């Protein structure tokens, strides 16, 4: 940026004495930006990972507190000029927005988008908390047709999502690659725009239970400050339901009495499809599909014919993930215990960016876990430990010996699976 001259700027200033904002472009008349719009930009800036220093003051969530220029998105830059706080209250804030390759209208569009998102957030009943949204499914009870779920959209229940999982306390062989890919995605929207690459991120996780798949999902949701949207693919009856979930900011939640509607941008969601291989034939290779018996109409008298016509198929799923419509900011994680069964078209590059194999601890991962847990440098060299324990088993052993590192290390070396569980594990 050094030496380059901005093609458009917007200068925003607020103080106890005056609240003004002007924008200037080469030869352009000053523009206006209202207080709510200024608040929306400040809020947007403070939610970005690129902003490393924040200040909390009375009547504000947070304020930016660093003076270097920060890239907000493609060719939109923010720089704090002045920040003054008196007795815990904001007295003065001044900052500029600028761009090099566009005119000032580019900045105005950015501000308008910030304001729309900010107004939506202020009206959102979820507040600052994150939630786990679990898809409701229709009762399988024979003849139960009361209160059928809608065919146009999915219905969810919600629970507050709280976790202490981060990339600092999950352990698996490909952790650094997953961490780097995730952080790059969250912090470099402008790179995707510049390269013409859809701004989406997709992972396929596979491996046995206890190897860290769910913990890593929590860490990514925590890192990205995202709500988790759990998808039961086999229970989705129509294409319209899934299309609504991926390309609409609305989500419908059953609170035990009635339906509520919340607004959650796709860029604030983490979509999760767990055990996708168990969710129907649409995603499987041909040799793994179950033979389909002919249906008799009298066996399912309450079958919705329209839903049957609009049922999910592989072609629709492929188009959903990288078709004409783009879901900017989308993160999708798919897990499976049998990756070899998944149709290769579903997980090719462009739909899935990274395939991650979770497995029992290598010697390097085991050393990392022990050193992290006990906060001391330990070097285990016994090659028999390579692939002996899952991360969940290591945590169990270390935790029951949290005051005695030597005992914990001894159990890792000497204990057998049957001694840990009380029975022989043949997995």
Short mmCIF file of C-alpha atoms in Angstrom, two decimals:
data_model
loop_
_atom_site.label_atom_id
_atom_site.label_comp_id
_atom_site.label_asym_id
_atom_site.label_seq_id
_atom_site.Cartn_x
_atom_site.Cartn_y
_atom_site.Cartn_z
CA UNK A 1 0.00 0.00 0.00
CA UNK A 2 2.90 2.34 0.64
CA UNK A 3 3.15 5.01 -2.04
CA UNK A 4 -0.22 4.20 -3.59
CA UNK A 5 -2.90 6.89 -3.73
CA UNK A 6 -6.44 5.84 -2.77
CA UNK A 7 -9.09 6.34 -5.45
CA UNK A 8 -11.82 6.78 -2.84
CA UNK A 9 -11.96 7.52 0.89
CA UNK A 10 -14.59 7.91 3.57
CA UNK A 11 -13.56 9.69 6.76
CA UNK A 12 -15.71 9.10 9.83
CA UNK A 13 -15.47 11.08 13.06
CA UNK A 14 -17.53 11.21 16.22
CA UNK A 15 -16.95 13.17 19.40
CA UNK A 16 -18.89 14.67 22.27
CA UNK A 17 -18.69 18.05 20.56
CA UNK A 18 -19.50 16.94 17.01
CA UNK A 19 -20.57 13.89 15.10
CA UNK A 20 -19.55 14.28 11.50
CA UNK A 21 -18.53 12.18 8.60
CA UNK A 22 -17.37 13.09 5.15
CA UNK A 23 -16.21 11.14 2.17
CA UNK A 24 -13.91 12.36 -0.53
CA UNK A 25 -12.93 11.09 -3.90
CA UNK A 26 -10.72 12.81 -6.44
CA UNK A 27 -12.79 15.83 -7.43
CA UNK A 28 -15.94 14.45 -5.75
CA UNK A 29 -18.26 16.29 -3.43
CA UNK A 30 -18.26 15.28 0.25
CA UNK A 31 -20.56 12.36 1.11
CA UNK A 32 -22.46 11.63 4.34
CA UNK A 33 -22.52 8.60 6.57
CA UNK A 34 -25.02 8.44 9.42
CA UNK A 35 -24.25 7.46 13.01
CA UNK A 36 -25.88 4.02 12.77
CA UNK A 37 -23.81 3.29 9.70
CA UNK A 38 -20.68 4.36 11.52
CA UNK A 39 -21.60 2.02 14.38
CA UNK A 40 -22.13 -0.78 11.87
CA UNK A 41 -18.64 -0.33 10.41
CA UNK A 42 -17.06 -0.25 13.87
CA UNK A 43 -18.90 -3.43 14.83
CA UNK A 44 -17.88 -5.17 11.60
CA UNK A 45 -14.23 -4.25 12.10
CA UNK A 46 -14.17 -5.58 15.66
CA UNK A 47 -15.48 -8.99 14.57
CA UNK A 48 -12.67 -9.63 12.09
CA UNK A 49 -9.72 -11.88 13.03
CA UNK A 50 -7.40 -9.36 11.31
CA UNK A 51 -8.11 -6.86 14.11
CA UNK A 52 -5.72 -8.00 16.83
CA UNK A 53 -6.35 -5.34 19.51
CA UNK A 54 -9.76 -4.30 20.88
CA UNK A 55 -10.91 -1.94 23.62
CA UNK A 56 -14.07 -2.40 25.69
CA UNK A 57 -15.77 0.75 26.96
CA UNK A 58 -19.15 1.66 28.44
CA UNK A 59 -22.13 1.32 26.07
CA UNK A 60 -20.02 -0.33 23.37
CA UNK A 61 -19.32 -4.00 22.73
CA UNK A 62 -15.76 -3.34 21.58
CA UNK A 63 -13.78 -0.68 19.73
CA UNK A 64 -10.82 -1.14 17.39
CA UNK A 65 -7.58 -0.32 19.17
CA UNK A 66 -4.78 -0.53 16.63
CA UNK A 67 -3.65 2.09 14.15
CA UNK A 68 -2.23 0.05 11.29
CA UNK A 69 -4.35 -0.26 8.16
CA UNK A 70 -6.46 -3.43 8.06
CA UNK A 71 -7.95 -5.14 5.00
CA UNK A 72 -11.69 -5.61 5.58
CA UNK A 73 -12.52 -7.27 2.27
CA UNK A 74 -11.55 -7.00 -1.38
CA UNK A 75 -10.13 -3.47 -1.90
CA UNK A 76 -11.66 -2.08 1.31
CA UNK A 77 -9.21 -0.85 3.93
CA UNK A 78 -9.77 0.51 7.44
CA UNK A 79 -7.39 2.69 9.44
CA UNK A 80 -7.99 4.09 12.90
CA UNK A 81 -6.82 7.71 13.16
CA UNK A 82 -7.84 8.73 16.67
CA UNK A 83 -9.42 7.05 19.69
CA UNK A 84 -9.98 8.88 22.97
CA UNK A 85 -11.67 7.46 26.05
CA UNK A 86 -12.51 9.58 29.11
CA UNK A 87 -13.58 7.97 32.39
CA UNK A 88 -14.46 4.73 30.65
CA UNK A 89 -16.65 6.45 28.06
CA UNK A 90 -15.92 7.01 24.38
CA UNK A 91 -15.03 10.66 23.79
CA UNK A 92 -13.68 10.65 20.23
CA UNK A 93 -13.23 8.13 17.45
CA UNK A 94 -12.00 8.87 13.95
CA UNK A 95 -11.17 6.45 11.18
CA UNK A 96 -11.00 6.26 7.40
CA UNK A 97 -12.12 3.72 4.84
CA UNK A 98 -10.24 3.73 1.56
CA UNK A 99 -9.80 1.78 -1.66
CA UNK A 100 -7.23 1.79 -4.46
CA UNK A 101 -8.92 0.12 -7.43
CA UNK A 102 -12.50 1.44 -7.17
CA UNK A 103 -14.29 4.72 -6.66
CA UNK A 104 -16.08 5.85 -3.52
CA UNK A 105 -19.28 4.00 -4.49
CA UNK A 106 -17.42 0.77 -3.74
CA UNK A 107 -16.96 1.97 -0.15
CA UNK A 108 -20.55 3.14 0.10
CA UNK A 109 -21.77 -0.30 -0.95
CA UNK A 110 -19.55 -1.83 1.73
CA UNK A 111 -21.00 0.50 4.38
CA UNK A 112 -24.55 -0.30 3.24
CA UNK A 113 -23.83 -4.02 3.60
CA UNK A 114 -22.37 -3.45 7.07
CA UNK A 115 -25.43 -1.48 8.07
CA UNK A 116 -27.83 -4.16 6.82
CA UNK A 117 -25.98 -6.85 8.77
CA UNK A 118 -25.77 -4.62 11.85
CA UNK A 119 -29.50 -3.85 11.87
CA UNK A 120 -30.22 -7.53 11.46
CA UNK A 121 -27.95 -8.33 14.40
CA UNK A 122 -29.54 -5.68 16.63
CA UNK A 123 -32.96 -7.23 15.94
CA UNK A 124 -31.71 -10.78 16.39
CA UNK A 125 -33.00 -12.52 19.50
CA UNK A 126 -29.90 -14.72 19.73
CA UNK A 127 -27.75 -11.88 21.09
CA UNK A 128 -24.02 -12.48 21.25
CA UNK A 129 -24.25 -16.19 22.08
CA UNK A 130 -23.59 -19.07 19.71
CA UNK A 131 -25.93 -22.02 19.38
CA UNK A 132 -26.05 -25.62 18.25
CA UNK A 133 -29.04 -26.15 15.96
CA UNK A 134 -30.22 -29.75 15.78
CA UNK A 135 -32.52 -30.78 12.96
CA UNK A 136 -35.94 -32.09 13.98
CA UNK A 137 -37.10 -35.29 12.29
CA UNK A 138 -40.57 -36.62 11.58
CA UNK A 139 -41.77 -39.37 13.92
CA UNK A 140 -41.49 -42.83 12.40
CA UNK A 141 -44.51 -44.12 14.35
CA UNK A 142 -46.84 -45.99 12.01
CA UNK A 143 -49.79 -43.91 10.96
CA UNK A 144 -48.48 -40.79 12.70
CA UNK A 145 -49.36 -37.88 10.44
CA UNK A 146 -50.08 -35.27 13.11
CA UNK A 147 -48.08 -32.04 12.96
CA UNK A 148 -46.07 -32.98 9.85
CA UNK A 149 -42.89 -31.00 9.29
CA UNK A 150 -43.08 -28.46 6.44
CA UNK A 151 -41.82 -29.43 3.00
CA UNK A 152 -40.49 -25.94 2.23
CA UNK A 153 -37.91 -25.63 5.01
CA UNK A 154 -36.28 -27.54 7.86
CA UNK A 155 -37.15 -27.09 11.52
CA UNK A 156 -34.53 -27.04 14.27
CA UNK A 157 -34.19 -27.05 18.03
CA UNK A 158 -31.43 -24.94 19.56
CA UNK A 159 -29.08 -25.26 22.52
CA UNK A 160 -26.47 -22.76 23.63
CA UNK A 161 -23.07 -23.76 22.24
CA UNK A 162 -20.25 -23.39 24.75
CA UNK A 163 -16.84 -24.96 24.27
CA UNK A 164 -13.23 -24.55 25.35
CA UNK A 165 -11.97 -26.49 22.35
CA UNK A 166 -9.40 -24.58 20.30
CA UNK A 167 -6.57 -25.58 17.99
CA UNK A 168 -4.31 -25.36 21.05
CA UNK A 169 -5.99 -28.30 22.78
CA UNK A 170 -7.02 -30.66 19.98
CA UNK A 171 -4.41 -33.06 18.66
CA UNK A 172 -4.18 -35.00 15.41
CA UNK A 173 -1.60 -35.51 12.70
CA UNK A 174 -2.94 -32.94 10.20
CA UNK A 175 -3.75 -30.27 12.78
CA UNK A 176 -1.40 -27.61 11.46
CA UNK A 177 -2.75 -27.93 7.91
CA UNK A 178 -6.38 -27.72 9.09
CA UNK A 179 -5.57 -24.79 11.38
CA UNK A 180 -3.78 -22.89 8.62
CA UNK A 181 -6.52 -23.56 6.07
CA UNK A 182 -9.22 -22.42 8.49
CA UNK A 183 -7.44 -19.25 9.62
CA UNK A 184 -6.56 -18.32 6.05
CA UNK A 185 -10.20 -18.71 5.03
CA UNK A 186 -11.47 -16.60 7.93
CA UNK A 187 -8.91 -13.82 7.50
CA UNK A 188 -8.44 -13.48 3.72
CA UNK A 189 -11.77 -12.99 2.00
CA UNK A 190 -10.11 -10.54 -0.38
CA UNK A 191 -7.74 -13.27 -1.68
CA UNK A 192 -10.70 -15.38 -2.84
CA UNK A 193 -12.32 -12.38 -4.50
CA UNK A 194 -9.10 -11.44 -6.28
CA UNK A 195 -8.53 -14.98 -7.57
CA UNK A 196 -12.16 -15.54 -8.55
CA UNK A 197 -12.42 -18.56 -6.24
CA UNK A 198 -15.75 -19.21 -4.48
CA UNK A 199 -15.48 -18.10 -0.86
CA UNK A 200 -16.36 -21.45 0.70
CA UNK A 201 -14.50 -24.04 2.76
CA UNK A 202 -15.24 -27.76 2.90
CA UNK A 203 -13.69 -30.58 4.93
CA UNK A 204 -14.23 -34.34 4.89
CA UNK A 205 -13.24 -36.00 8.18
CA UNK A 206 -12.87 -39.76 8.42
CA UNK A 207 -11.52 -42.10 11.06
CA UNK A 208 -12.58 -44.27 14.02
CA UNK A 209 -14.43 -42.88 17.08
CA UNK A 210 -12.38 -41.04 19.67
CA UNK A 211 -9.79 -39.68 17.25
CA UNK A 212 -10.83 -36.01 17.38
CA UNK A 213 -13.38 -35.39 14.63
CA UNK A 214 -16.03 -33.81 16.86
CA UNK A 215 -13.47 -31.91 18.94
CA UNK A 216 -12.05 -30.35 15.78
CA UNK A 217 -15.54 -29.32 14.63
CA UNK A 218 -15.95 -27.52 17.97
CA UNK A 219 -12.54 -25.85 17.60
CA UNK A 220 -13.40 -24.51 14.13
CA UNK A 221 -16.80 -23.23 15.34
CA UNK A 222 -15.02 -21.55 18.25
CA UNK A 223 -12.28 -20.06 16.06
CA UNK A 224 -14.78 -18.75 13.52
CA UNK A 225 -17.41 -17.65 16.09
CA UNK A 226 -20.04 -19.72 14.27
CA UNK A 227 -23.32 -21.40 15.05
CA UNK A 228 -23.32 -25.14 14.34
CA UNK A 229 -26.08 -26.33 11.99
CA UNK A 230 -26.45 -30.11 12.27
CA UNK A 231 -27.84 -31.71 9.11
CA UNK A 232 -29.54 -35.13 9.05
CA UNK A 233 -29.37 -35.70 5.33
CA UNK A 234 -31.49 -38.87 5.34
CA UNK A 235 -34.35 -36.99 7.03
CA UNK A 236 -34.51 -34.21 4.44
CA UNK A 237 -37.51 -34.93 2.25
CA UNK A 238 -37.26 -32.24 -0.42
CA UNK A 239 -34.64 -30.34 -2.36
CA UNK A 240 -36.42 -27.15 -1.38
CA UNK A 241 -35.67 -27.78 2.30
CA UNK A 242 -31.93 -28.09 1.74
CA UNK A 243 -31.83 -25.21 -0.75
CA UNK A 244 -33.52 -22.99 1.84
CA UNK A 245 -30.98 -24.01 4.49
CA UNK A 246 -27.94 -23.22 2.33
CA UNK A 247 -29.07 -20.05 0.56
CA UNK A 248 -31.40 -18.31 3.01
CA UNK A 249 -30.46 -16.42 6.17
CA UNK A 250 -33.62 -17.55 7.96
CA UNK A 251 -33.72 -20.59 10.22
CA UNK A 252 -36.89 -21.95 11.84
CA UNK A 253 -36.69 -23.14 15.45
CA UNK A 254 -39.23 -25.06 17.51
CA UNK A 255 -39.19 -23.78 21.11
CA UNK A 256 -41.43 -26.51 22.54
CA UNK A 257 -44.64 -24.63 21.87
CA UNK A 258 -44.42 -22.92 18.51
CA UNK A 259 -42.05 -21.99 15.71
CA UNK A 260 -39.71 -19.01 15.94
CA UNK A 261 -37.75 -17.52 13.07
CA UNK A 262 -34.16 -16.36 13.47
CA UNK A 263 -31.84 -14.59 11.07
CA UNK A 264 -28.36 -16.11 10.85
CA UNK A 265 -26.19 -15.24 7.83
CA UNK A 266 -24.60 -18.21 6.08
CA UNK A 267 -21.22 -16.65 6.93
CA UNK A 268 -21.99 -17.16 10.64
CA UNK A 269 -22.89 -20.83 10.28
CA UNK A 270 -20.87 -24.04 10.36
CA UNK A 271 -22.78 -26.77 8.52
CA UNK A 272 -22.08 -30.28 9.80
CA UNK A 273 -23.17 -33.55 8.18
CA UNK A 274 -21.98 -36.37 10.45
CA UNK A 275 -21.77 -40.01 9.31
CA UNK A 276 -22.82 -39.11 5.79
CA UNK A 277 -22.36 -42.71 4.62
CA UNK A 278 -25.30 -43.72 6.86
CA UNK A 279 -27.62 -41.08 5.43
CA UNK A 280 -29.01 -42.75 2.36
CA UNK A 281 -28.03 -43.93 -1.10
CA UNK A 282 -27.82 -40.49 -2.71
CA UNK A 283 -24.20 -40.00 -1.57
CA UNK A 284 -22.90 -43.56 -2.02
CA UNK A 285 -21.03 -45.24 -4.84
CA UNK A 286 -23.22 -47.50 -6.96
CA UNK A 287 -21.85 -50.73 -5.44
CA UNK A 288 -22.85 -49.61 -1.95
CA UNK A 289 -26.42 -48.61 -2.77
CA UNK A 290 -29.19 -50.78 -1.35
CA UNK A 291 -31.52 -52.53 -3.79
CA UNK A 292 -34.83 -50.68 -4.01
CA UNK A 293 -38.00 -52.72 -3.70
CA UNK A 294 -41.08 -51.62 -5.61
CA UNK A 295 -43.49 -49.65 -3.42
CA UNK A 296 -47.17 -50.36 -3.14
CA UNK A 297 -49.34 -47.33 -2.72
CA UNK A 298 -51.38 -48.97 0.01
CA UNK A 299 -48.28 -49.48 2.17
CA UNK A 300 -47.79 -45.73 2.62
CA UNK A 301 -51.20 -44.12 2.36
CA UNK A 302 -49.95 -40.84 3.74
CA UNK A 303 -46.96 -40.45 1.43
CA UNK A 304 -46.65 -36.91 0.12
CA UNK A 305 -46.40 -37.32 -3.64
CA UNK A 306 -44.87 -33.86 -4.11
CA UNK A 307 -42.10 -34.68 -1.63
CA UNK A 308 -41.39 -37.91 -3.48
CA UNK A 309 -40.96 -35.98 -6.74
CA UNK A 310 -38.64 -33.46 -5.05
CA UNK A 311 -36.49 -36.02 -3.20
CA UNK A 312 -32.73 -35.45 -2.90
CA UNK A 313 -30.42 -36.98 -5.46
CA UNK A 314 -26.69 -36.81 -6.12
CA UNK A 315 -27.02 -34.33 -8.98
CA UNK A 316 -28.81 -31.86 -6.72
CA UNK A 317 -26.22 -32.23 -3.94
CA UNK A 318 -23.37 -31.62 -6.39
CA UNK A 319 -25.05 -28.51 -7.74
CA UNK A 320 -25.75 -27.31 -4.20
CA UNK A 321 -22.06 -27.41 -3.28
CA UNK A 322 -20.59 -25.73 -6.35
CA UNK A 323 -23.36 -24.79 -8.75
CA UNK A 324 -24.39 -21.42 -10.11
CA UNK A 325 -25.53 -20.10 -6.73
CA UNK A 326 -22.69 -19.25 -4.34
CA UNK A 327 -22.99 -19.23 -0.55
CA UNK A 328 -20.20 -16.81 0.37
CA UNK A 329 -18.62 -17.58 3.73
CA UNK A 330 -19.98 -21.12 3.94
CA UNK A 331 -18.03 -23.70 5.94
CA UNK A 332 -19.14 -27.32 5.59
CA UNK A 333 -17.75 -30.33 7.46
CA UNK A 334 -18.72 -33.86 6.47
CA UNK A 335 -17.71 -36.86 8.58
CA UNK A 336 -17.72 -40.54 7.68
CA UNK A 337 -16.39 -43.83 8.98
CA UNK A 338 -16.25 -45.25 5.44
CA UNK A 339 -14.79 -42.72 2.97
CA UNK A 340 -14.38 -45.42 0.33
CA UNK A 341 -18.18 -45.69 0.06
CA UNK A 342 -18.77 -42.01 -0.80
CA UNK A 343 -19.34 -41.13 -4.44
CA UNK A 344 -16.12 -39.46 -5.60
CA UNK A 345 -18.02 -36.68 -7.37
CA UNK A 346 -19.27 -35.43 -4.01
CA UNK A 347 -15.82 -34.98 -2.48
CA UNK A 348 -13.76 -33.82 -5.44
CA UNK A 349 -11.77 -30.53 -5.17
CA UNK A 350 -14.07 -27.55 -5.43
CA UNK A 351 -16.68 -29.25 -3.28
CA UNK A 352 -14.40 -30.54 -0.55
CA UNK A 353 -11.14 -28.63 -0.06
CA UNK A 354 -9.38 -30.97 2.34
CA UNK A 355 -9.77 -34.62 3.34
CA UNK A 356 -8.54 -35.24 6.88
CA UNK A 357 -7.77 -38.71 8.24
CA UNK A 358 -8.17 -38.94 12.01
CA UNK A 359 -6.43 -41.94 13.52
CA UNK A 360 -4.76 -43.23 16.65
CA UNK A 361 -1.93 -41.10 18.00
CA UNK A 362 1.41 -41.15 16.29
CA UNK A 363 4.39 -40.89 18.61
CA UNK A 364 4.73 -37.19 17.74
CA UNK A 365 1.06 -36.47 18.52
CA UNK A 366 1.29 -38.44 21.77
CA UNK A 367 4.32 -36.40 22.90
CA UNK A 368 2.47 -33.20 22.03
CA UNK A 369 -0.53 -34.26 24.12
CA UNK A 370 1.54 -35.26 27.15
CA UNK A 371 3.61 -32.06 27.06
CA UNK A 372 0.50 -29.92 26.72
CA UNK A 373 -1.39 -31.67 29.52
CA UNK A 374 1.42 -31.65 32.08
CA UNK A 375 3.06 -28.38 30.97
CA UNK A 376 6.45 -30.05 30.98
CA UNK A 377 8.86 -31.33 28.37
CA UNK A 378 8.60 -35.09 27.98
CA UNK A 379 10.04 -37.16 25.14
CA UNK A 380 8.53 -40.61 24.65
CA UNK A 381 10.58 -42.76 22.26
CA UNK A 382 9.03 -46.23 22.61
CA UNK A 383 7.92 -47.11 19.07
CA UNK A 384 5.30 -49.50 20.49
CA UNK A 385 3.33 -46.39 21.46
CA UNK A 386 2.94 -45.37 17.82
CA UNK A 387 -0.72 -46.01 16.96
CA UNK A 388 -1.54 -47.59 20.32
CA UNK A 389 -4.03 -45.06 21.73
CA UNK A 390 -6.73 -42.77 20.41
CA UNK A 391 -6.60 -39.14 21.61
CA UNK A 392 -9.71 -39.80 23.73
CA UNK A 393 -7.96 -42.71 25.46
CA UNK A 394 -4.83 -40.62 26.07
CA UNK A 395 -6.94 -37.89 27.66
CA UNK A 396 -8.61 -40.44 29.93
CA UNK A 397 -5.28 -41.83 31.12
CA UNK A 398 -3.70 -38.42 31.65
CA UNK A 399 -6.72 -36.98 33.43
CA UNK A 400 -6.93 -39.77 35.98
CA UNK A 401 -3.24 -39.14 36.70
CA UNK A 402 -3.33 -35.34 36.45
CA UNK A 403 -1.34 -34.91 39.69
CA UNK A 404 1.19 -37.63 38.88
CA UNK A 405 2.82 -37.24 35.44
CA UNK A 406 5.10 -40.23 35.99
CA UNK A 407 2.13 -42.50 36.67
CA UNK A 408 0.34 -41.19 33.60
CA UNK A 409 3.34 -41.81 31.36
CA UNK A 410 3.84 -45.26 32.90
CA UNK A 411 0.24 -46.22 32.11
CA UNK A 412 0.60 -45.04 28.53
CA UNK A 413 3.61 -47.33 28.12
CA UNK A 414 2.54 -50.38 30.14
CA UNK A 415 -1.26 -50.43 29.98
CA UNK A 416 -3.07 -52.58 27.43
CA UNK A 417 -6.45 -51.82 25.91
CA UNK A 418 -8.16 -54.52 27.97
CA UNK A 419 -6.71 -52.96 31.14
CA UNK A 420 -8.14 -49.54 30.24
CA UNK A 421 -11.65 -50.71 29.41
CA UNK A 422 -11.91 -53.86 31.52
CA UNK A 423 -12.36 -55.94 28.37
CA UNK A 424 -10.52 -56.68 25.15
CA UNK A 425 -11.12 -54.18 22.35
CA UNK A 426 -10.71 -55.82 18.94
CA UNK A 427 -11.30 -52.63 16.93
#
